[in-house]
Short mmCIF file of C-alpha atoms and ligand atoms in Angstrom, two decimals:
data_model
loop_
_atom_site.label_atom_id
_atom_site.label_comp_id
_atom_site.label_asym_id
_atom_site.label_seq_id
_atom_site.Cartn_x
_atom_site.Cartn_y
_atom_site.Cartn_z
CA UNK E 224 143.54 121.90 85.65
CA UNK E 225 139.77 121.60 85.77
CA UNK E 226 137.94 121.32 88.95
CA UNK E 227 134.51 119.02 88.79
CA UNK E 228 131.71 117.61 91.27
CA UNK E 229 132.30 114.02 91.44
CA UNK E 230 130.85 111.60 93.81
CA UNK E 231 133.86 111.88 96.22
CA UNK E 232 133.23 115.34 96.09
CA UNK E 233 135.07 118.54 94.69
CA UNK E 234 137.44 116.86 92.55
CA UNK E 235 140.92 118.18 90.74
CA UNK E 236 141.63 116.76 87.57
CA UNK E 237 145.13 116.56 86.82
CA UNK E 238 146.41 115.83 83.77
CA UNK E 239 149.90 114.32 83.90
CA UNK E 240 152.35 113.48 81.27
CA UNK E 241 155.15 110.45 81.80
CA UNK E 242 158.21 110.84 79.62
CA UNK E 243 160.38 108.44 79.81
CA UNK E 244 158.50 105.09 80.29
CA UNK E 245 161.02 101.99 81.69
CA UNK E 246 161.13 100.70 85.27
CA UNK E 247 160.11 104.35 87.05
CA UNK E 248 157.86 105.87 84.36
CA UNK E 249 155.75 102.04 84.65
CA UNK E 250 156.04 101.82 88.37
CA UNK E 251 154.82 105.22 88.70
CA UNK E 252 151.77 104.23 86.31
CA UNK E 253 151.25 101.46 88.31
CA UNK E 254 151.32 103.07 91.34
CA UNK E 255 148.58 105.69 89.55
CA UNK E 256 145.97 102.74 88.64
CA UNK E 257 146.43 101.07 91.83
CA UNK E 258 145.82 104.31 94.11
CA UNK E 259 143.17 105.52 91.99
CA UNK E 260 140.51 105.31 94.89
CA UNK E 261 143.21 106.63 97.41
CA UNK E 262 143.79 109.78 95.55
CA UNK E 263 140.33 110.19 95.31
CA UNK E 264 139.32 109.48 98.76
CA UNK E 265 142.05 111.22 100.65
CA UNK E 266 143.22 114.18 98.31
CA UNK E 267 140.24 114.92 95.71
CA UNK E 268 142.42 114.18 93.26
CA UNK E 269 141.71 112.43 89.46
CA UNK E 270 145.05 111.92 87.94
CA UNK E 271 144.53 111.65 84.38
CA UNK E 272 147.47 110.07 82.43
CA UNK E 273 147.25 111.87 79.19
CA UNK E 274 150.70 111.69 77.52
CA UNK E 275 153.44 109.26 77.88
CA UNK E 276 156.74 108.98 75.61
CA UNK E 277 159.89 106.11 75.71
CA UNK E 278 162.39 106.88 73.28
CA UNK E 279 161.67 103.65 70.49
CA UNK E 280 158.04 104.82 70.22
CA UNK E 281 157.53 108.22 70.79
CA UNK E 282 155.18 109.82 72.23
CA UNK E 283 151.53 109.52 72.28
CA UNK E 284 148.66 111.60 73.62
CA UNK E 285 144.57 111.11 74.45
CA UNK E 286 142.64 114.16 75.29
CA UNK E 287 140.35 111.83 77.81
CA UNK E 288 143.27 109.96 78.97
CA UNK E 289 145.22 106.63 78.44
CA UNK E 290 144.05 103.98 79.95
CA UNK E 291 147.31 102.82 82.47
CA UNK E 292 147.05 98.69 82.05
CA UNK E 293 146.43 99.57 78.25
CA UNK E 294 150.03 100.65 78.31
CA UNK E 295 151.47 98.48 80.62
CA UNK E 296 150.32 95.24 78.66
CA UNK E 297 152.00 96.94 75.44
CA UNK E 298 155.37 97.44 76.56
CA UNK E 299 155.30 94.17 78.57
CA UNK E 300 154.75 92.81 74.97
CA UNK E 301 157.40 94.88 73.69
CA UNK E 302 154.68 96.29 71.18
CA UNK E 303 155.02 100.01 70.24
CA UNK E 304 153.41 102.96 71.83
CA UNK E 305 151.80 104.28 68.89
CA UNK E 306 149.77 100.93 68.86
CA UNK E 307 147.34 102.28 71.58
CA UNK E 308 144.22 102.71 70.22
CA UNK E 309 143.18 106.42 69.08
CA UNK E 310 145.69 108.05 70.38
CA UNK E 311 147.60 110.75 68.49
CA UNK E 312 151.72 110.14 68.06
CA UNK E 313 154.48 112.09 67.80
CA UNK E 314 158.46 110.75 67.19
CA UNK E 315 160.07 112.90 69.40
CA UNK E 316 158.81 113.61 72.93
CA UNK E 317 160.22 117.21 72.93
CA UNK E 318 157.63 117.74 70.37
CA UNK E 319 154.27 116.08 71.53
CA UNK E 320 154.87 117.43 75.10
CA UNK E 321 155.43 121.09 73.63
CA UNK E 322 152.04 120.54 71.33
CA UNK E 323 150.01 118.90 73.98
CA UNK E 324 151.30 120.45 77.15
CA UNK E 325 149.07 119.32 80.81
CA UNK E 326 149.52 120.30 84.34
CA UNK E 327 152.27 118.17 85.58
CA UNK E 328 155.27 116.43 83.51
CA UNK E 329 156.73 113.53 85.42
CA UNK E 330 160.44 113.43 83.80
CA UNK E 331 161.86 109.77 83.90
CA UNK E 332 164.14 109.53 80.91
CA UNK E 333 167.87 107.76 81.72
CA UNK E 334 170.13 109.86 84.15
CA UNK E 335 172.98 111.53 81.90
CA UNK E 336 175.53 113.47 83.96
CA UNK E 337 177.70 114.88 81.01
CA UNK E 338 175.08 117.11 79.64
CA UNK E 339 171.68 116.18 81.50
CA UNK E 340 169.84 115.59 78.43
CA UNK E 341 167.57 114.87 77.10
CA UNK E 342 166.06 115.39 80.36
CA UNK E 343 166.73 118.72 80.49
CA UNK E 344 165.51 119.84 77.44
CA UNK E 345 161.80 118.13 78.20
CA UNK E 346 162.04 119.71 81.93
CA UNK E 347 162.81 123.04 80.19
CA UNK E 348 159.81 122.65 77.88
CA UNK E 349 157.35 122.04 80.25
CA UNK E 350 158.33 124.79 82.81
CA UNK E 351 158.46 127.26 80.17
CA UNK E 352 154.75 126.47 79.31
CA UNK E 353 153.86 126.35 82.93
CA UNK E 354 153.59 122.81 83.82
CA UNK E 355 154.91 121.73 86.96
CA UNK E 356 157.54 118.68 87.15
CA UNK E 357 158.17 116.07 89.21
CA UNK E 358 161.30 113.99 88.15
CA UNK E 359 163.25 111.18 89.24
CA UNK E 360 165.94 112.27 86.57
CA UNK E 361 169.33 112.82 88.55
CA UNK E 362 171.21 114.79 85.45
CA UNK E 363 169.36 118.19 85.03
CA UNK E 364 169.03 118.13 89.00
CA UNK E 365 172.37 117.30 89.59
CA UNK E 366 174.12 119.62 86.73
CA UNK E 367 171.38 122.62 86.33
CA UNK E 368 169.06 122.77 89.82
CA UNK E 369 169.88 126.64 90.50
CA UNK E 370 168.50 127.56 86.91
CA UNK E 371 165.78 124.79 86.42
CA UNK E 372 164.26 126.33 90.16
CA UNK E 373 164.27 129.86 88.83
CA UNK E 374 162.66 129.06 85.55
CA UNK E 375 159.91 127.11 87.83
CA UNK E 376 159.45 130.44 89.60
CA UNK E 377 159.61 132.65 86.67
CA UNK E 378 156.42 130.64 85.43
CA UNK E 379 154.89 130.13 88.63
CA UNK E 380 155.06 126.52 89.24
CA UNK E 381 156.58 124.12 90.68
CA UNK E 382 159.95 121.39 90.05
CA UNK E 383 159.96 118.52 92.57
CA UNK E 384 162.57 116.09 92.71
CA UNK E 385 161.99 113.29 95.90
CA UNK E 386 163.19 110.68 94.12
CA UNK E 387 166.41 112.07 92.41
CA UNK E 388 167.94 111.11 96.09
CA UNK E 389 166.92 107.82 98.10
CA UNK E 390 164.56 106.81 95.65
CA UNK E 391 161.21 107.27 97.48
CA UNK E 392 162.75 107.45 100.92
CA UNK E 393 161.66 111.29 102.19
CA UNK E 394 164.67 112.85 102.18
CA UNK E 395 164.42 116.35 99.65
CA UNK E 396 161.45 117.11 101.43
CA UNK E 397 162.68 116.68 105.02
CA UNK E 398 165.26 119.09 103.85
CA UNK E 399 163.12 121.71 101.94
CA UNK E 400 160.00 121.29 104.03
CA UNK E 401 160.75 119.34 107.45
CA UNK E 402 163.66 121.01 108.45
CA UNK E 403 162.44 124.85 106.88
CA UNK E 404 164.64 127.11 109.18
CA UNK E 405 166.78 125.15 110.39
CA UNK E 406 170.51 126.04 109.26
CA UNK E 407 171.72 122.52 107.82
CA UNK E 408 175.50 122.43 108.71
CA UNK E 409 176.71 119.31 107.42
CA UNK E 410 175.46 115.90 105.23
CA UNK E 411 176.23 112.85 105.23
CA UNK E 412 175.17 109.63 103.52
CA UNK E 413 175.06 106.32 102.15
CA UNK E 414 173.58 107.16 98.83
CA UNK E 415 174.47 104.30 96.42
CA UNK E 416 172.86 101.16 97.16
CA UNK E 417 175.03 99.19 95.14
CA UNK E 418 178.41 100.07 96.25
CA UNK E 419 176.52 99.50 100.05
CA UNK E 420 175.72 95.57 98.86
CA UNK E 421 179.05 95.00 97.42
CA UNK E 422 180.92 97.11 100.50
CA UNK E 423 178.60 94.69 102.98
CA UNK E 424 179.32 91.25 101.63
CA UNK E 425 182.59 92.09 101.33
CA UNK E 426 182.96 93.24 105.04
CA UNK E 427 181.40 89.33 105.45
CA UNK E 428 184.64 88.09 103.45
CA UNK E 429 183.74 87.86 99.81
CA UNK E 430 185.49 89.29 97.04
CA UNK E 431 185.05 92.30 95.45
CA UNK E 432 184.67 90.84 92.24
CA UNK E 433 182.37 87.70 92.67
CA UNK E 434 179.50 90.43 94.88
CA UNK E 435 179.87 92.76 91.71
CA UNK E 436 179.21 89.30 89.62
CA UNK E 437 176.37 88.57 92.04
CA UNK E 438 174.67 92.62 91.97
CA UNK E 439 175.08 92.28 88.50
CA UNK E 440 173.10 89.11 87.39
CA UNK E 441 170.73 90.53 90.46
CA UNK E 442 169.40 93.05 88.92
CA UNK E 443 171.04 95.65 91.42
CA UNK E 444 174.52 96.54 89.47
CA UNK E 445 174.50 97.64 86.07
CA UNK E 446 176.49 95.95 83.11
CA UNK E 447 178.63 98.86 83.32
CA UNK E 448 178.87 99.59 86.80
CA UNK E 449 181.39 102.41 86.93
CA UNK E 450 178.82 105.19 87.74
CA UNK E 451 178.51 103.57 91.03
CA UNK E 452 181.74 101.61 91.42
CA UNK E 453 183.66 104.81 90.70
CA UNK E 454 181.39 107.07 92.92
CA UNK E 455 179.89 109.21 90.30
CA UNK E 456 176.06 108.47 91.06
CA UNK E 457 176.90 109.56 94.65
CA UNK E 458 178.73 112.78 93.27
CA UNK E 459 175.22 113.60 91.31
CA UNK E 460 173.36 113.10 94.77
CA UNK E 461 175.73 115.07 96.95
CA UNK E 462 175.25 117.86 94.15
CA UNK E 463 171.58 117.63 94.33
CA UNK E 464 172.01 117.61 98.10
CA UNK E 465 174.64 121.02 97.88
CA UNK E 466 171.83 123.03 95.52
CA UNK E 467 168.92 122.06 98.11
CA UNK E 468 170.02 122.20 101.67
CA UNK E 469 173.18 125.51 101.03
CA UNK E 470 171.37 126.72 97.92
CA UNK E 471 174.92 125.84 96.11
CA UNK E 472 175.83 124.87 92.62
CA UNK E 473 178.72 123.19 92.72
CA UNK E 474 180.12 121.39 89.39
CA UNK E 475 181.15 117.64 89.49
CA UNK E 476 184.90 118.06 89.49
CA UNK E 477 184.36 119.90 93.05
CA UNK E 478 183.38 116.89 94.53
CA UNK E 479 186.29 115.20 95.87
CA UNK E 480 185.56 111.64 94.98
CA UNK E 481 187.40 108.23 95.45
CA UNK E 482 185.17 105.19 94.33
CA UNK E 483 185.60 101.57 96.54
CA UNK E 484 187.19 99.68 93.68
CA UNK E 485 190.83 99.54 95.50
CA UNK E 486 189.68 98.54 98.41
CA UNK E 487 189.90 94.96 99.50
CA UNK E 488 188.09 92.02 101.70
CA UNK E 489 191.17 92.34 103.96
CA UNK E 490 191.05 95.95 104.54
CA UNK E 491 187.29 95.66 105.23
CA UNK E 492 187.67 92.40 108.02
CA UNK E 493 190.16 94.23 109.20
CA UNK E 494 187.76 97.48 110.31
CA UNK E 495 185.20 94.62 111.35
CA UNK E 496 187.88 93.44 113.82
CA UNK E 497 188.14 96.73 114.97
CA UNK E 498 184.80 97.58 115.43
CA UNK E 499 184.49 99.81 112.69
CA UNK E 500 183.08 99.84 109.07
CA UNK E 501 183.84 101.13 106.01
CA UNK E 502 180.80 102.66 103.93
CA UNK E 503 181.31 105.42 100.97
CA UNK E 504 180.33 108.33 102.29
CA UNK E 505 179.04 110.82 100.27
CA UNK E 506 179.33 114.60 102.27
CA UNK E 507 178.67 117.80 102.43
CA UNK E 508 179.61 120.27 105.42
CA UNK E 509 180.09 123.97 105.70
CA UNK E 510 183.62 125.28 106.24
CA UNK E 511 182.83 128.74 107.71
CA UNK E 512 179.44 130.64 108.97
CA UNK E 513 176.51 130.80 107.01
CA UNK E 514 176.80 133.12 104.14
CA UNK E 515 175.98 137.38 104.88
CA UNK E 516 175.12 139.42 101.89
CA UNK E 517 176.36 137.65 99.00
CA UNK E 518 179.40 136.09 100.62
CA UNK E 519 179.38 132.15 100.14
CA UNK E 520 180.20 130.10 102.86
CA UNK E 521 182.50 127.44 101.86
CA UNK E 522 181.45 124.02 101.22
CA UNK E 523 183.27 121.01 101.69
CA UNK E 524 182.05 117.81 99.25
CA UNK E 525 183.49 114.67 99.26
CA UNK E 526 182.28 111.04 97.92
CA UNK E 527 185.00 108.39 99.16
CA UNK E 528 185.21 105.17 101.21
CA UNK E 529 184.89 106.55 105.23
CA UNK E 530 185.95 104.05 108.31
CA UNK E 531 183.11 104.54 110.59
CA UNK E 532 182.77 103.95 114.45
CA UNK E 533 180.10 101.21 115.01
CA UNK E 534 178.20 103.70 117.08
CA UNK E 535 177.73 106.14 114.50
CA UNK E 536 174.26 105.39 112.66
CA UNK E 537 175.44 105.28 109.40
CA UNK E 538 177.81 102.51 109.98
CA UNK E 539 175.02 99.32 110.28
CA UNK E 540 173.17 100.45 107.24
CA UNK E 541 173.71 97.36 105.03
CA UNK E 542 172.75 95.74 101.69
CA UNK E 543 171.28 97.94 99.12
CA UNK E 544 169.74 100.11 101.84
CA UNK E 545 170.99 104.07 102.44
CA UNK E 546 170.60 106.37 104.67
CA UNK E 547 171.36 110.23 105.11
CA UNK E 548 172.40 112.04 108.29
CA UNK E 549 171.53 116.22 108.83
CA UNK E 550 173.33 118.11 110.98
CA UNK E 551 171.70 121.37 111.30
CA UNK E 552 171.55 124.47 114.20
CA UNK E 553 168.41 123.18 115.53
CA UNK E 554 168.64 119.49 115.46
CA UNK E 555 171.97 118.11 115.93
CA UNK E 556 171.71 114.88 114.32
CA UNK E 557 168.42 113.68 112.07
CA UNK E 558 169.08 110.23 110.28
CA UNK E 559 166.93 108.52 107.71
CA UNK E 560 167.39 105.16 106.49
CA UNK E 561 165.16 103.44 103.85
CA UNK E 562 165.67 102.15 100.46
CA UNK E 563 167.36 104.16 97.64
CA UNK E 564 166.19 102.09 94.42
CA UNK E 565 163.19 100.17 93.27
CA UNK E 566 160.18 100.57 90.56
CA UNK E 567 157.58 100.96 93.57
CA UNK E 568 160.08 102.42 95.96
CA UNK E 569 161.22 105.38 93.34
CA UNK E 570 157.51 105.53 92.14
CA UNK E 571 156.83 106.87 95.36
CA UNK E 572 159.13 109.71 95.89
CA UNK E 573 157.23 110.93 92.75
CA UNK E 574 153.42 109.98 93.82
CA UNK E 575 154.70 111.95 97.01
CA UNK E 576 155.84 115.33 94.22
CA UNK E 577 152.59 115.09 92.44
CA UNK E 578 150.66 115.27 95.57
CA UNK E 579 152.71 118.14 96.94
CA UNK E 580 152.57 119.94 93.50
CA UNK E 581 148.74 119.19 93.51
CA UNK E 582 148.15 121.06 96.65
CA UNK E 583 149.17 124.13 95.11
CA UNK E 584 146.91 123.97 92.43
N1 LIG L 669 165.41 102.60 88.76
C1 LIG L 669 165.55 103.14 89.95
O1 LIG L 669 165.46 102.48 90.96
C2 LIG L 669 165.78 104.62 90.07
C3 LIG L 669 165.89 105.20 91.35
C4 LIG L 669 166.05 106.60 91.46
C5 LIG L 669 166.14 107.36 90.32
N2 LIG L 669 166.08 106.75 89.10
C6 LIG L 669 166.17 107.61 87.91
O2 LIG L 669 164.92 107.56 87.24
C7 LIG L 669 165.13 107.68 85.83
C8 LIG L 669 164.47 106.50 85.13
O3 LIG L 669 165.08 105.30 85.57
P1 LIG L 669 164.65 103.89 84.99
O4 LIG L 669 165.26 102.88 85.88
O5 LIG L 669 163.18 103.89 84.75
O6 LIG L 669 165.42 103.88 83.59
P2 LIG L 669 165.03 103.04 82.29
O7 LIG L 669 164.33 101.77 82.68
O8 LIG L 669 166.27 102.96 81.47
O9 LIG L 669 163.96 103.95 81.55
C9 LIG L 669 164.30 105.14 80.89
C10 LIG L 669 163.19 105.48 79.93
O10 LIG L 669 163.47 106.70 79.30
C11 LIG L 669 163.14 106.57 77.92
N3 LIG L 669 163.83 107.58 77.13
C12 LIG L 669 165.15 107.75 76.91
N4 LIG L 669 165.37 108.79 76.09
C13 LIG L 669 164.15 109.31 75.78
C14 LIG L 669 163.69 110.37 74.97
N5 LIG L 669 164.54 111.15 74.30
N6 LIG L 669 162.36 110.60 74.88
C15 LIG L 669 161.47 109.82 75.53
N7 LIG L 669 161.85 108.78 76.32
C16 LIG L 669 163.17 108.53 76.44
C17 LIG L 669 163.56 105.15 77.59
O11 LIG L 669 162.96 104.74 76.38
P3 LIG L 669 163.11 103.22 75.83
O12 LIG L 669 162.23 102.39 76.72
O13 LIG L 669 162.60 103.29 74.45
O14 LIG L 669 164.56 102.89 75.94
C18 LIG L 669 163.01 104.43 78.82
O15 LIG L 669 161.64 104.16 78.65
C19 LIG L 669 166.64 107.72 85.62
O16 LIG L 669 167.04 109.05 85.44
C20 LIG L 669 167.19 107.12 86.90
O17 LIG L 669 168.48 107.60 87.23
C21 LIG L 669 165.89 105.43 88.95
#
């Protein structure tokens, strides 16, 4: 990181590397070029994009920068990387981050929950050579936090993940930062919007079917939708959620989970009637004291489809929206609702990490 007079002042340059350059990696570029001044103005800082990497094209690298509507214009044309002018390439993104390096690696490659790569590898990589990394990336968070947050300390910087959870919606650092000494007791939350749209309409008296139809050609289910349907995405949350707030790595199969694919329309009018609703919750809550010495308290993790009072606040979050719920010593009850997906939305959670990570520097 160099620091240089500029007209706004003692400015930080900070040179950043995207891998991973789809929906998040170009909504985070966006969100770069359009708070250029903003940055500036308000936090000295000059992001320079030097690197970024997809996995068709590779990776590609310019000492003085890249400039960000450059790129944009040549994936919206589906032309390769490699195409932008003077700028040195590399296939494999592994590599051209390892040669090049920078201050801050924003990891956005596709979540993979079997074996977190190859995420993990590039998050590795770039803690190892003492860049910090902001990711949106829920597969080395979810499967590997405990060791990826020693590693950042071994080296000295830092691994921010915002968006891994919520999308952009402030919920890792309420829990790391807002709520510092406050004993969290228990979690809970509406962490997949998808399964909250299809669980909403259906609640309304459609089928479970023709809303998954619907999500799907809009854009908010995926082709395969069992990740959410089947309540894996919120299992990779609520293990993000264990490792951060009770410092816990727990492995997927210790998540009880239940997705919402048996329930039905009937079953969820029938709640309505009663006043209640049925969400999946996703949950964490300790089963005995907090830990003394190296005792572990126990932890109790559950994704599954929860009948809700109507009083309770989780219960009117609808559509694609979620929403999380602490319950710590201090504060008995802290919700946060906001959205949990989005190019702009999931951009932010990492603007957010870079400006954290920035402060440090
Ligand atoms: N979308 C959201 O709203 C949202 C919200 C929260 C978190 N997230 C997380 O954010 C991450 C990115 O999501 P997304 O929606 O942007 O996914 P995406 O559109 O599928 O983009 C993934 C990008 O990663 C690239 N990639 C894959 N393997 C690579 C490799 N080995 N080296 C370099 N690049 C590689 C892909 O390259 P190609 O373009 O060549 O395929 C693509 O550009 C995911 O982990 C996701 O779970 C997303």
């Amino acid at each position: 990181m160099d620091i240089v007079q500029k007209d706004y002042g003692y400015m930080k340059i900070i040179r950043l590397s995207i891998i991973g350059f789809g929906t998040v990696g170009q909504g985070l570029a966006e969100s770069l070029a359009r708070k250029e001044t903003l940055l500036k103005r308000d936090y000295g800082l000059d992001v320079r994009l030097v690197s970024v990497a997809n996995a068709r094209h590779g990776f590609i690298y310019r000492d003085e920068g890249l400039d960000i509507s450059t790129l944009l214009e040549l994936v919206a044309n589906r032309r390769p990387l490699a195409e932008y002018p003077a700028a040195f390439h590399w296939n494999n993104a592994l590599e051209g981050l390892q040669v090049t390096g920078g201050d801050v690696l924003a990891e956005v490659t596709g979540t993979n929950l079997r074996d977190a790569e190859p995420g993990l590898s590039h998050i590795r990589a770039a803690l190892s050579e003492g860049m910090h990394v902001i990711t949106a990336n829920k597969g080395p968070a979810a499967l590997y936090a405990r060791e990826l947050f020693a590693l950042a300390r071994e080296h000295g910087v830092q691994l921010r993940l915002e968006s891994t959870v919520m999308a952009g919606t402030p919920v890792i650092s309420t829990l790391r930062e807002g709520l510092a000494g406050a004993q969290v007791l228990a979690i809970r939350g509406i962490l997949n919007g998808t399964t909250n749209y299809i669980l909403s309409a259906m609640a309304a008296g459609r089928e479970y079917a023709d809303v998954l139809a619907e999500a799907q050609s809009q854009g908010y289910a995926e082709a395969d939708p069992t990740a959410d349907v089947e309540g894996y995405d919120a299992v990779a949350k609520t293990l993000i959620l264990a490792a951060l707030a009770f410092g816990r790595s727990l492995r997927p199969e210790q998540v009880t989970r239940q997705g919402i694919t048996a329930l039905t329309k009937e079953q969820m009018q029938r709640a309505r009637e009663q006043g209640k609703r049925i969400k999946l919750v996703a949950s964490l809550r300790l089963l005995s004291e907090p830990p003394v010495g190296d005792r572990e308290a126990s932890l109790a993790a559950r994704v599954e489809p929860t009948e809700l009072p109507e009083s309770d606040p989780l219960a009117r979050v609808d559509g694609v929206l979620n929403a999380i719920s602490i319950q710590t010593d201090t504060l008995p009850e802290v919700t946060i609702i906001g959205p949990g997906a989005g190019r702009i939305q999931t951009g932010q959670g990492l603007l957010a990490d870079l400006i954290a990570v920035a402060a440090t520097m």
